[in-house]
Coordinates of C-alpha atoms and ligand atoms in Angstrom, one line a residue:
X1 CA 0.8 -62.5 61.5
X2 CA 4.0 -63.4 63.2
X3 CA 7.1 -61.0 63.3
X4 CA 10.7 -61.5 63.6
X5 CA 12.3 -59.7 66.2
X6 CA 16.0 -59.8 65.8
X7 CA 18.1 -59.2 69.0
X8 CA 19.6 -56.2 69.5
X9 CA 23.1 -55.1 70.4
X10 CA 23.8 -52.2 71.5
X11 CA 26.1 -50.3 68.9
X12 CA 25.4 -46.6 69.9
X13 CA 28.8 -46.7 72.1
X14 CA 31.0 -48.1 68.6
X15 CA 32.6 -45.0 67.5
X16 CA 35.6 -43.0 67.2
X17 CA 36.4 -39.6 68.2
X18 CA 37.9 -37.7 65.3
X19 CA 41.3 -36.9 64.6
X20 CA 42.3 -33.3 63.9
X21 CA 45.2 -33.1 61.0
X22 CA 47.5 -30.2 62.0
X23 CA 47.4 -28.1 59.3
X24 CA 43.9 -26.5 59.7
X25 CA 41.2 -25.2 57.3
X26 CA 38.6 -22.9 56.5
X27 CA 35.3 -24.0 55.1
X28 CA 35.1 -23.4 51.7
X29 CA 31.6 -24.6 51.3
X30 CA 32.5 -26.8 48.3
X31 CA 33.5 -30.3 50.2
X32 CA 33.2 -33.5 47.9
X33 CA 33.6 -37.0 49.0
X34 CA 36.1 -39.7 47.9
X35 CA 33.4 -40.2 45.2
X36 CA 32.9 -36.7 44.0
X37 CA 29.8 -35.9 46.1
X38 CA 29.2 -32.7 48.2
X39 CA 28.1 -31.6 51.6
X40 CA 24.5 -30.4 51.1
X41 CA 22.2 -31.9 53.8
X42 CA 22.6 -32.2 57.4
X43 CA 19.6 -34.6 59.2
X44 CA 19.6 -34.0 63.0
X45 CA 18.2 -36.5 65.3
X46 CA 17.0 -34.2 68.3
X47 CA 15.6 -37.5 70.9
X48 CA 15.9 -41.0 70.2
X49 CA 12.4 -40.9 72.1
X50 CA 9.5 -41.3 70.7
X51 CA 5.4 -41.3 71.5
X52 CA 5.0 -44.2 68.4
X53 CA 6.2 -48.0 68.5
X54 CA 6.2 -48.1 64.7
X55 CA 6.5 -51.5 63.6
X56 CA 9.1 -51.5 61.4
X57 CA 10.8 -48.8 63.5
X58 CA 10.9 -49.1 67.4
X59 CA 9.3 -53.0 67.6
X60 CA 7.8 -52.7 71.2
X61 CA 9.3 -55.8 72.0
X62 CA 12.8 -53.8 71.9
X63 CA 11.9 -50.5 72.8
X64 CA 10.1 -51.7 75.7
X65 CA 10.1 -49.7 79.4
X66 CA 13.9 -51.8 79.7
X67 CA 15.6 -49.9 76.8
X68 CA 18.2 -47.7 78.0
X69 CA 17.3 -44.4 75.9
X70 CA 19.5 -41.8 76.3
X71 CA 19.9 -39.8 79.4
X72 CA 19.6 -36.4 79.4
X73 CA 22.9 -34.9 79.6
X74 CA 24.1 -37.1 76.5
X75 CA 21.6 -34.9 74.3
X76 CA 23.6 -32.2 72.4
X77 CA 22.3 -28.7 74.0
X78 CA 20.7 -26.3 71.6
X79 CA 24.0 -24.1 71.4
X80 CA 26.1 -27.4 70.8
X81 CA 24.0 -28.7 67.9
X82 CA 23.8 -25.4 66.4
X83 CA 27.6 -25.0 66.7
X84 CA 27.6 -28.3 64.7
X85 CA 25.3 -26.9 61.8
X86 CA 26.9 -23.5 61.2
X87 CA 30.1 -25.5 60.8
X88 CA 28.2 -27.8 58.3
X89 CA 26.6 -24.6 56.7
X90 CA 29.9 -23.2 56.1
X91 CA 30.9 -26.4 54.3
X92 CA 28.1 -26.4 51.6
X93 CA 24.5 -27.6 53.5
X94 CA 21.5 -25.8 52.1
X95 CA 19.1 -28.0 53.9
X96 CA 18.8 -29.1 57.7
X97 CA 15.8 -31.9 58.3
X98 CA 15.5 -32.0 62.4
X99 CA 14.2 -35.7 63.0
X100 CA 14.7 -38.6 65.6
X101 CA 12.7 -40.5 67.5
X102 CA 10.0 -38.2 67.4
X103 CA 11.3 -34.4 67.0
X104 CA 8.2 -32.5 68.9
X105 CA 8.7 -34.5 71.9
X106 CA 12.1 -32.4 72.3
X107 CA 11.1 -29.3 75.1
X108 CA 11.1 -26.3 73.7
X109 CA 12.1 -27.5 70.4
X110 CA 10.7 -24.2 68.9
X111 CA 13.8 -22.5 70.8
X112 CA 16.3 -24.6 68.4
X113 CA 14.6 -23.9 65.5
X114 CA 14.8 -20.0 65.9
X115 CA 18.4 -20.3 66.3
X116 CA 18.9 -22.6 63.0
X117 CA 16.7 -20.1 61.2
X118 CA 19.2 -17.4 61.9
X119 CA 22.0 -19.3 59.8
X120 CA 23.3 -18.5 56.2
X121 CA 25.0 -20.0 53.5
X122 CA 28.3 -18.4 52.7
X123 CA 26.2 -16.6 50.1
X124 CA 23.8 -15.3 52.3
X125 CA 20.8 -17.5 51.8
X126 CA 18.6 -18.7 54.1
X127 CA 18.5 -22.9 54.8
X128 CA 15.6 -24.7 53.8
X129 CA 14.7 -25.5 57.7
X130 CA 12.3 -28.3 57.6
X131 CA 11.5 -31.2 60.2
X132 CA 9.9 -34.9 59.8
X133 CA 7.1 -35.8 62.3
X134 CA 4.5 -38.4 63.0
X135 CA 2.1 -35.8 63.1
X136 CA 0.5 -36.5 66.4
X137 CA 1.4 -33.4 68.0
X138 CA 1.9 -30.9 65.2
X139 CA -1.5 -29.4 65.8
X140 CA -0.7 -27.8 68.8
X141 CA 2.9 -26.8 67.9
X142 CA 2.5 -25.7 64.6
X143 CA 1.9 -22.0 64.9
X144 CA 4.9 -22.2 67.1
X145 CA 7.1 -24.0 64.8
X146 CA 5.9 -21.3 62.1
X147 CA 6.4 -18.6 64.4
X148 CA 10.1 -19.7 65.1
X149 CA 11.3 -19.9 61.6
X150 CA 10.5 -23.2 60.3
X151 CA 9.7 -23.4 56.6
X152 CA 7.8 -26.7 56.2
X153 CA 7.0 -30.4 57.5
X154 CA 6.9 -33.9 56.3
X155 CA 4.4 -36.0 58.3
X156 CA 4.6 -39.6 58.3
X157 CA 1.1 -41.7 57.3
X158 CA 1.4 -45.3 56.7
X159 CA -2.4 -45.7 56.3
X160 CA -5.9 -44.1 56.6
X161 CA -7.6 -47.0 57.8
X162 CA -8.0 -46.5 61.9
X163 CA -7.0 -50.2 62.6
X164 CA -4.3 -50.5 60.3
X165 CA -2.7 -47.4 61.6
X166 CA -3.6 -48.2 65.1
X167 CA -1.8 -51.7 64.5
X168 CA 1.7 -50.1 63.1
X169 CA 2.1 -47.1 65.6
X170 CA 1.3 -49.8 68.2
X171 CA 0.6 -47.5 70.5
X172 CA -3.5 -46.9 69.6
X173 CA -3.3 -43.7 68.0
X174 CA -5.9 -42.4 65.7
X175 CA -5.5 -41.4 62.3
X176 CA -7.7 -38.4 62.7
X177 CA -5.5 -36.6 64.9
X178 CA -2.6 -37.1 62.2
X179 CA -5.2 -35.3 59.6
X180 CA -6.0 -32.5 61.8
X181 CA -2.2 -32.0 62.7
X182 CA -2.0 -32.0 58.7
X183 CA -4.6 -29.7 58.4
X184 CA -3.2 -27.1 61.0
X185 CA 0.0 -27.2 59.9
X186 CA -1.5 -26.5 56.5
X187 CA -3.8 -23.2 57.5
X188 CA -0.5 -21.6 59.6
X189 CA 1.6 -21.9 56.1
X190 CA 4.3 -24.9 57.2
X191 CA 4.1 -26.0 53.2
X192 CA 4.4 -27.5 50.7
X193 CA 3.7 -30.1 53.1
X194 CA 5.0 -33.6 51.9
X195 CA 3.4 -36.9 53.4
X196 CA 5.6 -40.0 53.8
X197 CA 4.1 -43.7 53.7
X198 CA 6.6 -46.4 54.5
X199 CA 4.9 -49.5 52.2
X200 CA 5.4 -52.9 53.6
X201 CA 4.4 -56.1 52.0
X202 CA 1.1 -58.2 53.9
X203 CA 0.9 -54.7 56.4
X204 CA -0.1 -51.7 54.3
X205 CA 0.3 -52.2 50.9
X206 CA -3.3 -52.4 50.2
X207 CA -3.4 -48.9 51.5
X208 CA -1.5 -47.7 48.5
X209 CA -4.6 -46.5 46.6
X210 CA -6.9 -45.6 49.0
X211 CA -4.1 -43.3 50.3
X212 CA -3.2 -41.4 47.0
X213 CA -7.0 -41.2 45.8
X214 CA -7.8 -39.1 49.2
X215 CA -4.7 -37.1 48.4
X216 CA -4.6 -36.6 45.0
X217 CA -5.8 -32.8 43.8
X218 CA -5.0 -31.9 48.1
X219 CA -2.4 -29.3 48.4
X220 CA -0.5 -32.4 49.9
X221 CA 2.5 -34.2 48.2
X222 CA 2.1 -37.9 49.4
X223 CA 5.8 -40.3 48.6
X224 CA 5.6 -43.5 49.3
X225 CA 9.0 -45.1 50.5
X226 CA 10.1 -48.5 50.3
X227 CA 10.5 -50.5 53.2
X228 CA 14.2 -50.2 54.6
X229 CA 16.4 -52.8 56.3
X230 CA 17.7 -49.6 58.9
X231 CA 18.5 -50.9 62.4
X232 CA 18.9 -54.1 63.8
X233 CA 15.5 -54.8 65.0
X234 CA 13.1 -55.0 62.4
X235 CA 13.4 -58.2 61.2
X236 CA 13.3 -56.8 57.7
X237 CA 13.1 -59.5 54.5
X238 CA 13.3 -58.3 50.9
X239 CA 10.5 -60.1 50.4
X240 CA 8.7 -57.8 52.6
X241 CA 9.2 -54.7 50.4
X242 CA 7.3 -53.3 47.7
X243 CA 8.9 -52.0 44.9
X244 CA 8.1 -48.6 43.5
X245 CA 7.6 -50.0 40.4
X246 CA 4.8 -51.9 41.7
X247 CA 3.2 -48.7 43.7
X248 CA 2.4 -46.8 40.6
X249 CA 1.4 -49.9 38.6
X250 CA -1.5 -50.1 41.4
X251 CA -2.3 -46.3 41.2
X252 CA -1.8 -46.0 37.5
X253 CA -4.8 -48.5 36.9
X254 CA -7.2 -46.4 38.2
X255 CA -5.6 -42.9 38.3
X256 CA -3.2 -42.8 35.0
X257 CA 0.0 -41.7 35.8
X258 CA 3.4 -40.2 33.9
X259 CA 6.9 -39.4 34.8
X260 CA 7.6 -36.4 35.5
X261 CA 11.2 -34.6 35.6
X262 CA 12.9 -33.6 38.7
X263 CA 12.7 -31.1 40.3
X264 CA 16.4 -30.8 40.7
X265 CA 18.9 -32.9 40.4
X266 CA 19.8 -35.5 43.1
X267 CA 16.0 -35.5 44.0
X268 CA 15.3 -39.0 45.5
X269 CA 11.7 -39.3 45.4
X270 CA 11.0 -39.9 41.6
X271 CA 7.9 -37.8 40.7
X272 CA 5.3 -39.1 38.5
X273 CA 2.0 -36.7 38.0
X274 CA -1.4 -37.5 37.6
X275 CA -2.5 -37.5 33.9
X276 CA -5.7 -35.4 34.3
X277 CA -3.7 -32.6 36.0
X278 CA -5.0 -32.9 39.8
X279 CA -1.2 -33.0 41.0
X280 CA 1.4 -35.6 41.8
X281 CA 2.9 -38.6 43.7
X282 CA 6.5 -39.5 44.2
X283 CA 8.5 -42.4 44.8
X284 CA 11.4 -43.2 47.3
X285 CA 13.1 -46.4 46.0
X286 CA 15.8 -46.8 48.2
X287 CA 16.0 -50.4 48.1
X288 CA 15.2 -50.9 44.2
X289 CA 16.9 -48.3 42.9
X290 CA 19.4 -46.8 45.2
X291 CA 20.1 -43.1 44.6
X292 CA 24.2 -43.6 46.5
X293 CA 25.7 -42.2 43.7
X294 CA 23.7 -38.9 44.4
X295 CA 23.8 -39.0 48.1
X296 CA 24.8 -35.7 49.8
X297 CA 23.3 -36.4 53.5
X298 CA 25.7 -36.3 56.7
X299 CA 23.4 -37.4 59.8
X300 CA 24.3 -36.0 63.2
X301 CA 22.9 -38.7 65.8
X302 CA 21.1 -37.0 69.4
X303 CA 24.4 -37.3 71.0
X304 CA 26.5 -35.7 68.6
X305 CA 27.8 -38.7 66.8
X306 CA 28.3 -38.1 63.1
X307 CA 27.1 -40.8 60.1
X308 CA 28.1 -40.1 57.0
X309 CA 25.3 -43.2 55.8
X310 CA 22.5 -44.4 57.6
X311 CA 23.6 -47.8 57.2
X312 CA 26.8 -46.8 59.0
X313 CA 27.9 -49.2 61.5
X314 CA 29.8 -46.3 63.6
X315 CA 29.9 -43.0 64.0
X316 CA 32.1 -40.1 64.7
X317 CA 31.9 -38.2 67.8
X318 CA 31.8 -34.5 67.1
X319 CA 30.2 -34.1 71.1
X320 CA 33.6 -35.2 72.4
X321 CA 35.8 -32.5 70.2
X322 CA 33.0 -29.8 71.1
X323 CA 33.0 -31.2 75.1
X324 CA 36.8 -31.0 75.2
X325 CA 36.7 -27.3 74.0
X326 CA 38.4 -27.4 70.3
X327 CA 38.1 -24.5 68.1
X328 CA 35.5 -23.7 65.4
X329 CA 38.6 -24.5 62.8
X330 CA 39.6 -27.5 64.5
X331 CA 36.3 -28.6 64.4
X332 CA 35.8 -27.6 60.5
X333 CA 39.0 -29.2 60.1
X334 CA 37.6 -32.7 61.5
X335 CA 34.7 -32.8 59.7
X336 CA 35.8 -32.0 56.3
X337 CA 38.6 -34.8 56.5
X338 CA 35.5 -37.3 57.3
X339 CA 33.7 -36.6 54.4
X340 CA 36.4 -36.5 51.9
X341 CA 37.3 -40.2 52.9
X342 CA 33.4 -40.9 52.9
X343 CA 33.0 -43.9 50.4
X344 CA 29.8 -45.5 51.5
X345 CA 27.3 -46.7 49.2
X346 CA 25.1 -49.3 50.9
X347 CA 22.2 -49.6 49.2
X348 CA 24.0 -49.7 45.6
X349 CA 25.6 -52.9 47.0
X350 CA 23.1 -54.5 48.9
X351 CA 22.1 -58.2 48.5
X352 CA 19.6 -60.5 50.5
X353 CA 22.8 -61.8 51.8
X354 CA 24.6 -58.0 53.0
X355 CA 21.7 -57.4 54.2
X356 CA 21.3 -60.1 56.3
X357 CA 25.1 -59.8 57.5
X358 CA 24.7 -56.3 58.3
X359 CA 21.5 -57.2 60.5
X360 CA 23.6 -57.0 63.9
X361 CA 25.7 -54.3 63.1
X362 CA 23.6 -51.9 62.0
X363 CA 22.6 -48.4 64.2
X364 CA 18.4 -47.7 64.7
X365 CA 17.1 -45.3 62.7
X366 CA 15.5 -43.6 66.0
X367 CA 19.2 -42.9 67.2
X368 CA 20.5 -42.1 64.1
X369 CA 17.9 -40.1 62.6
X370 CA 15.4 -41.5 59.5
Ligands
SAM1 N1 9.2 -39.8 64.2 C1 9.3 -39.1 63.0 C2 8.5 -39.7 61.9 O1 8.1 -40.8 62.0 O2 8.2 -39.0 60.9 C3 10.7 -38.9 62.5 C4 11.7 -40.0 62.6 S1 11.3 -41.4 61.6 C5 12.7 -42.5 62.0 C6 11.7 -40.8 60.0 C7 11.1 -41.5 58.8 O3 11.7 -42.8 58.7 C8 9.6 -41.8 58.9 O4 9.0 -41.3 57.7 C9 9.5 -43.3 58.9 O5 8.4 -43.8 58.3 C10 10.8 -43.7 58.2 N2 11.2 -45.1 58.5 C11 11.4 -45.6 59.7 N3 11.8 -46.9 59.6 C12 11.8 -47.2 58.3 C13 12.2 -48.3 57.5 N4 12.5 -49.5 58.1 N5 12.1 -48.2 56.2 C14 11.8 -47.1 55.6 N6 11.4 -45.9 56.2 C15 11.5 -46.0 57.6
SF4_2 FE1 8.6 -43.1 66.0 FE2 9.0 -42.2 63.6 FE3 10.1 -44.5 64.3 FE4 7.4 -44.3 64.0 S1 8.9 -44.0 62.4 S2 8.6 -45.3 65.7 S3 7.0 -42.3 64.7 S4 10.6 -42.5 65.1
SF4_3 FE1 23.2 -42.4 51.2 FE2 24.0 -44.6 52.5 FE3 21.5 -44.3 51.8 FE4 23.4 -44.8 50.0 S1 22.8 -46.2 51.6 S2 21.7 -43.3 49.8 S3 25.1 -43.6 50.8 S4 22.6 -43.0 53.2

């Protein structure tokens, strides 16, 4: 198989650091964007490091022992990125994913997660605290993870054939230590655990079925998630994705399926349920079907950049207001003039042509946060 490896620039350093209007605000936890959408997720990217050389991801020809990763003093501290959320809380976020790179290879990343846990909405609820992993060291930190407040994980499985999994984390790993990181994570009560499989076209796709026969009736929630052109390295062709469509198709003619109605609105994986009860699947169709129109995710990149999409080509630097000592208002203030100009709707736009226009400007999902 050959691969096409796009060059990268680098495009971490293309931002802006926010202005702060004069007249400030207070949160009022009901923020919509210039096309009527609110604040409700935050995605933190805690290291742009990671243990995996995904294919699709971190292509080792890129993220090879030359890439300049960040140092560490760029990294938000704890205290810093939890400044950022409570801000974000108090503007209307419910949920908080932590992600990267891979999150567990962040020290002490337990220690963050307690403090997150300890935040409210402004009616007193607690967050839905959750975190998205490659599984390959959940089974020794997931009592701790429990223990520290966090209320469930996503693991990423693109196949349960050895070899093929082998071959797209690129680093050797085994599936079987991804089950077992499942499996702890299961017994210590980190659920409902949900189970992401990126499907690419000629890699994995023949994995589909396989995958959602050994998961269907498991207390497990498998998606399966189109193939993204995110980043600048992956060398991504539309040809190269498989649509949902196509997904439960395959499944369906072995293991009938039917739609099944959200779960709430603004869901993006669409949920379809197995016909003889023994649970469900669900569908991320980001490229197919693009879900902008319900889109209420900010991203906060490792070094305190903010995206308001993740096929932003720059970011907004909330580390240089926070590093230069502004207030908590001034702060509040920034952020909720970013997102009421926030207009971006990639995906509802894209062509084969955008997309390959956009291939050199576009920030890695590692950095930014998938
Ligand atoms: N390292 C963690 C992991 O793999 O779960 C968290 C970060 S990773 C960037 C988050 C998610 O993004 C993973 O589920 C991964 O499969 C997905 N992802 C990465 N590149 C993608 C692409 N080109 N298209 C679709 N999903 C992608
Ligand atoms: Fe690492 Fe996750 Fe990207 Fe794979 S998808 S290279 S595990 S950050
Ligand atoms: Fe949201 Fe941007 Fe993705 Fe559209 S392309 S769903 S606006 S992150």
């Amino acid at each position: 198989m050959t691969e096409k490896f796009i060059p990268v620039i680098d495009l971490r350093h293309r931002d802006s650091v926010p202005a702060i209007p004069s007249m400030l605000e207070q949160p009022t936890g009901l923020l919509a964007d210039a096309l009527a959408r609110p604040l409700h997720d935050l995605r933190i990217s805690v290291t742009d490091r990671c243990n995996f050389r995904c294919v699709y991801c971190m292509p080792k020809e890129v993220f090879d022992k030359n890439y300049a990763f960040l140092p560490h003093e760029a990294l938000l501290s704890f205290e810093e990125i939890t400044r950022i959320a409570k801000i974000f809380v108090a503007h209307g976020v419910q949920k908080i994913r932590l992600t990267g790179g891979e999150p567990l290879l962040r020290k002490h990343i337990e220690k963050l997660i307690a403090m997150l846990s300890e935040l409210r909405t402004p009616d007193g609820r607690e967050l839905d605290l959750t975190l998205t992993t490659n599984g390959s060291l959940l089974a020794r930190k997931a009592q701790a993870l429990k223990d520290a407040g966090l209320k469930r994980v996503t693991v990423s499985l693109d196949s349960l054939d050895d070899a093929i999994f082998r071959r797209m984390n690129d680093v050797d790993f085994p599936v079987s230590q991804v089950l077992h990181g499942i499996e702890v994570a299961h017994k210590v009560g980190l659920g409902p655990i949900k189970i992401n499989m990126v499907v690419k076209a000629g890699l994995n796709d023949r994995e589909i079925v396989p995958m959602a026969r050994h998961f269907k009736g498991s207390p497990f929630i498998l998606r399966f998630i189109e193939y993204m052109d995110v980043g600048a390295s992956n060398g991504w062709k539309m040809d190269e994705v498989v649509p949902s469509a196509e997904v439960v198709r395959r499944i369906s003619t072995e293991m009938p399926l039917a739609e099944a109605e959200p779960n709430y609105s603004g869901e993006t994986a669409e949920r379809w349920r197995y016909l003889d009860g023994s649970g469900e699947i669900g569908v991320i169709s980001s490229v197919t079907q693009a879900f902008c129109h319900e889109c209420t995710r900010a991203r906060l990149s490792t070094e305190g950049k903010l995206y308001t999409c993740l096929f932003a080509t720059s970011g907004h630097d909330l580390r240089a207001l926070l590093r230069s000592g502004r207030s908590d208002e001034e702060l509040a203030t920034a952020v909720a003039h970013l997102w009421r100009a926030r207009s971006d709707r990639y995906s509802e736009t894209r062509t084969a042509q955008t997309a390959e226009l956009r291939k050199l400007q576009k920030i890695e999902m590692s950095y930014i946060g998938g």
